[in-house]
Amino acid sequence: MAPTVTVGLDDSPESRAAAEWAAREALLRRLPLEIFLVQEPSPRRVARTPLLDLEKYRQWAERTAHESAEGIRLRHPGLDVTAEVLTGTVADVLCEAAGHAELLVLGSRGLGRLGGHLVGSVALAVVARAERPVVLVRAGEQAADEHLPDPAGVPSAAAPYRPVVLGLDLDRPDGTLTEFAFDAAARRRAPLRAVHAWPEPPTSFHDLDDVPGDVDVHDSLERGQAALLTRTLQPWRQKFTDVEVIEASRCGSAAQVLVAASHDASLVVVGRRVRTGLFGAHIGHVTQAALHHVAAPVAVVARG
């Protein structure tokens, strides 16, 4: 099947914001946009309200998907848009849809411009299981939010993009994750800020002036980790020569370092290890932190 950008729709404010973001991304990638509205066979609200007409529910789903597609075509001329209503368990259907897409876009309830995402159980299930990249978009996300202010200080989608931020684990670097981030930056003509966190050395250096040995250990680690980040990125710099790369190697908690480095991002790219346990798939604490504390759209890329 030909690649697409796919978005899950349910007519909530967050899914409408996701559909608009997906339309802009499809134009950047020169791909068609697919809109899927998933109709559950026995939706919970029907079970709670026996008088609700299932036929009217089906008609509502068809009308919502159609009107969404028509609106996007009007706002984004030239974009190839299709809409379809599917039946099944929402997470299962969206995971299957993600398998045929270049990326899947979902909405998440926003926590305010300085907050992050309030991720529902369906979105978390899809993020944890999907093999293709999944992007979560906050309710209220606007095109101008991804861009720097114009010279007058006014938010404008015509201004350059804010940086794309990539969270890297240098113990387990993954080419799929890194390439996705470089490609996203290249398409936006935006800088790429590659962020790597490393833990404090085992010795204590709360008062560095009194413990010169600890200062030496810290400085040595800092230089070594910065050099490792540079070496890891070098092949990608050579492949994406037009992308400005900002290297950020910091001592501290990986989750806190990534969130702090993402305050002005247009897109944050994080990885999810493909693994399962007794309680199903996991997405990791750093990805959890990004989803809950980063205001920008967050792309979660499955890695081996």
XYZ file of C-alpha atoms in Angstrom:
304
model
C 0.000 0.000 0.000
C 1.155 3.561 -0.716
C 2.308 5.459 2.393
C -0.034 7.966 4.000
C -0.340 10.207 7.009
C -3.213 8.776 9.042
C -5.209 10.469 11.800
C -7.718 9.061 14.259
C -10.827 11.219 14.592
C -13.577 11.251 17.212
C -14.842 14.859 16.842
C -13.253 15.961 20.132
C -11.238 19.238 20.237
C -8.026 17.249 20.570
C -8.753 15.035 17.553
C -9.662 18.084 15.458
C -6.321 19.657 16.385
C -4.620 16.366 15.483
C -6.366 16.316 12.097
C -5.142 19.831 11.301
C -1.586 18.948 12.353
C -1.761 15.767 10.276
C -2.890 17.779 7.240
C 0.086 20.121 7.578
C 2.426 17.146 8.010
C 0.978 15.406 4.959
C 1.716 18.508 2.894
C 5.288 18.608 4.226
C 5.737 14.953 3.287
C 3.763 15.215 0.029
C 1.571 12.323 1.082
C -2.196 11.721 1.114
C -4.088 12.157 4.378
C -6.351 9.381 5.669
C -8.954 10.141 8.315
C -10.289 7.202 10.290
C -13.249 7.440 12.631
C -13.642 4.197 14.572
C -17.176 3.162 15.440
C -17.315 0.643 18.267
C -19.788 -2.238 17.728
C -21.391 -1.561 21.119
C -20.207 1.870 22.228
C -20.293 2.539 25.954
C -22.652 5.440 25.603
C -25.139 3.204 23.749
C -24.959 0.617 26.526
C -25.687 3.337 29.083
C -28.458 4.870 26.971
C -30.674 2.128 25.498
C -32.856 4.685 23.684
C -29.885 5.932 21.622
C -30.444 4.885 18.023
C -27.544 2.835 16.623
C -28.486 3.852 13.089
C -28.303 7.520 14.053
C -24.953 6.817 15.687
C -23.703 5.340 12.399
C -25.044 8.308 10.446
C -23.348 10.699 12.868
C -20.019 8.906 12.374
C -20.314 9.046 8.582
C -21.309 12.706 8.631
C -18.516 13.668 11.038
C -15.831 11.948 8.978
C -17.133 13.448 5.731
C -17.403 16.994 7.105
C -13.911 16.790 8.594
C -12.449 15.738 5.257
C -14.313 18.492 3.408
C -13.118 21.127 5.850
C -9.501 20.025 5.539
C -9.714 20.074 1.728
C -10.959 23.665 1.864
C -8.245 24.776 4.294
C -5.447 22.860 2.552
C -6.009 23.045 -1.227
C -4.211 20.372 -3.186
C -4.084 17.880 -0.331
C -5.450 14.429 -1.172
C -7.854 13.621 1.694
C -9.930 10.492 2.270
C -12.165 9.642 5.199
C -13.478 6.284 6.324
C -15.560 4.957 9.192
C -14.279 1.657 10.555
C -15.845 -0.677 13.074
C -14.021 -2.368 15.927
C -12.160 -1.750 19.146
C -10.593 1.692 18.792
C -7.043 0.813 19.872
C -6.967 -2.346 17.742
C -8.233 -0.597 14.621
C -5.857 2.339 14.994
C -2.875 0.047 15.565
C -3.734 -1.816 12.374
C -4.119 1.498 10.548
C -0.732 2.633 11.837
C 0.879 -0.425 10.298
C -0.007 0.845 6.820
C 0.866 4.515 7.457
C 4.062 6.509 7.407
C 2.878 7.911 10.708
C -0.293 7.950 12.788
C -1.542 11.133 14.465
C -3.747 11.169 17.557
C -5.149 13.880 19.778
C -4.541 14.273 23.488
C -6.203 16.617 25.912
C -4.020 19.646 26.564
C -2.949 20.880 29.987
C -2.339 24.460 28.896
C 0.432 26.089 26.875
C 2.976 25.500 29.650
C 1.713 22.008 30.320
C 1.841 18.897 28.242
C -0.539 16.167 27.191
C -3.257 14.400 29.143
C -3.041 11.058 27.378
C -6.077 8.792 27.407
C -6.013 5.023 27.678
C -6.675 4.496 23.957
C -3.815 6.778 22.895
C -1.450 5.143 25.387
C -2.407 1.687 24.149
C -1.739 2.705 20.542
C 1.581 4.374 21.395
C 2.702 1.278 23.295
C 1.766 -1.154 20.518
C 2.121 0.607 17.164
C 5.157 -0.325 15.102
C 5.072 2.908 13.105
C 5.659 6.416 14.529
C 2.744 7.884 16.469
C 2.405 11.641 16.985
C 0.300 13.028 19.829
C -1.092 16.540 19.420
C -2.582 18.629 22.223
C -6.030 20.120 22.092
C -5.718 23.738 21.036
C -2.501 23.216 19.039
C -2.273 25.886 16.325
C -0.045 26.097 13.259
C 1.610 29.254 14.642
C 2.634 27.377 17.801
C 5.237 25.477 15.764
C 6.873 28.675 14.505
C 8.971 31.484 15.916
C 7.255 34.872 16.304
C 7.513 37.188 13.303
C 9.750 40.304 13.490
C 6.936 42.195 15.229
C 6.698 39.486 17.877
C 3.360 38.182 16.586
C 2.820 34.393 16.330
C 2.855 33.503 12.646
C 2.851 30.278 10.638
C 4.847 32.173 7.994
C 7.861 32.544 10.321
C 10.622 29.894 10.557
C 9.908 26.717 12.498
C 11.008 26.269 16.070
C 13.643 23.531 16.649
C 12.895 19.828 16.391
C 14.106 18.167 19.594
C 15.449 14.610 19.603
C 15.864 12.642 22.820
C 18.780 10.214 22.439
C 19.896 7.252 24.518
C 23.549 6.795 23.588
C 23.702 3.414 25.315
C 21.201 2.127 22.730
C 21.287 4.499 19.737
C 18.710 3.706 17.079
C 18.914 4.754 13.453
C 15.146 4.729 12.885
C 14.597 7.255 15.656
C 17.488 9.511 14.618
C 16.558 9.471 10.941
C 12.945 10.358 11.725
C 14.086 13.423 13.693
C 16.621 14.584 11.085
C 14.045 14.123 8.333
C 11.446 16.119 10.288
C 13.943 18.949 10.824
C 14.961 18.919 7.156
C 11.348 19.150 5.968
C 10.746 22.094 8.304
C 14.102 23.732 7.547
C 14.449 23.875 11.297
C 17.410 23.274 13.610
C 17.666 19.874 15.258
C 18.475 19.910 18.964
C 19.866 16.496 19.917
C 19.547 15.952 23.659
C 21.430 13.373 25.689
C 21.475 13.057 29.485
C 24.068 11.252 31.558
C 23.994 10.468 35.274
C 26.147 12.043 37.938
C 29.303 10.079 38.781
C 29.035 7.825 41.829
C 31.162 10.166 43.943
C 29.516 13.099 45.668
C 30.405 16.606 44.559
C 27.817 18.833 46.141
C 30.526 21.383 47.002
C 32.869 21.161 44.051
C 35.248 23.832 45.378
C 36.184 21.579 48.277
C 36.511 18.354 46.279
C 38.850 18.936 43.341
C 38.951 15.241 42.498
C 35.238 15.227 41.931
C 35.566 18.218 39.621
C 38.055 16.279 37.507
C 35.751 13.253 37.358
C 32.808 15.423 36.351
C 34.764 17.311 33.687
C 36.134 14.085 32.238
C 32.666 12.554 32.044
C 31.266 15.723 30.511
C 33.902 15.777 27.766
C 33.519 12.058 27.101
C 29.723 12.179 26.839
C 29.825 15.255 24.586
C 32.333 13.513 22.301
C 30.168 10.384 22.202
C 27.150 12.448 21.176
C 29.179 14.097 18.417
C 30.365 10.733 17.070
C 26.849 9.293 17.145
C 25.454 12.224 15.167
C 28.278 12.512 12.642
C 26.872 10.050 10.039
C 23.507 11.828 10.173
C 25.104 15.247 9.798
C 26.749 13.933 6.633
C 23.449 12.570 5.311
C 21.398 15.663 6.189
C 23.906 18.365 5.360
C 21.335 21.183 5.339
C 20.192 20.548 8.925
C 21.704 22.732 11.624
C 22.462 20.483 14.604
C 22.586 21.732 18.179
C 24.168 19.192 20.522
C 22.997 19.220 24.131
C 24.758 16.757 26.435
C 23.671 17.363 30.013
C 24.220 15.779 33.412
C 20.980 14.857 35.140
C 17.749 12.929 34.869
C 17.027 12.003 31.248
C 13.350 12.912 31.615
C 14.036 16.288 33.221
C 16.794 17.181 30.749
C 14.587 16.353 27.760
C 11.583 18.290 29.063
C 13.732 21.342 29.836
C 15.307 21.239 26.357
C 11.872 21.044 24.703
C 10.399 24.316 25.969
C 10.606 25.970 22.532
C 10.219 22.918 20.258
C 8.013 22.564 17.198
C 8.185 18.768 17.534
C 9.756 16.430 20.094
C 10.931 12.999 18.952
C 11.401 10.187 21.465
C 11.837 6.441 21.224
C 9.931 3.484 22.557
C 11.603 0.139 22.917
C 9.690 -2.715 21.303
C 9.221 -4.971 24.292
C 6.445 -6.508 26.347
C 6.149 -7.701 29.901
C 3.670 -9.333 32.220
C 1.426 -6.287 31.997
C 1.706 -5.610 28.268
C 3.784 -3.155 26.298
C 5.793 -0.374 27.911
C 6.779 3.066 26.664
C 9.431 3.990 29.246
C 9.625 6.784 31.818
C 11.359 9.305 29.523
C 8.656 8.974 26.875
C 6.010 9.179 29.610
C 7.600 12.412 30.854
C 7.639 13.882 27.350
C 3.962 13.042 26.820
C 2.877 14.547 30.123
C 5.130 17.614 30.352
C 6.009 18.794 26.826
C 3.632 21.263 25.188
C 4.708 20.586 21.590
C 3.506 17.625 19.527
C 5.404 14.481 20.544
C 6.415 11.791 18.044
C 7.004 8.339 19.568
C 9.089 6.091 17.347
C 9.342 2.368 18.021
C 12.943 1.144 18.168
C 14.491 -2.264 18.536
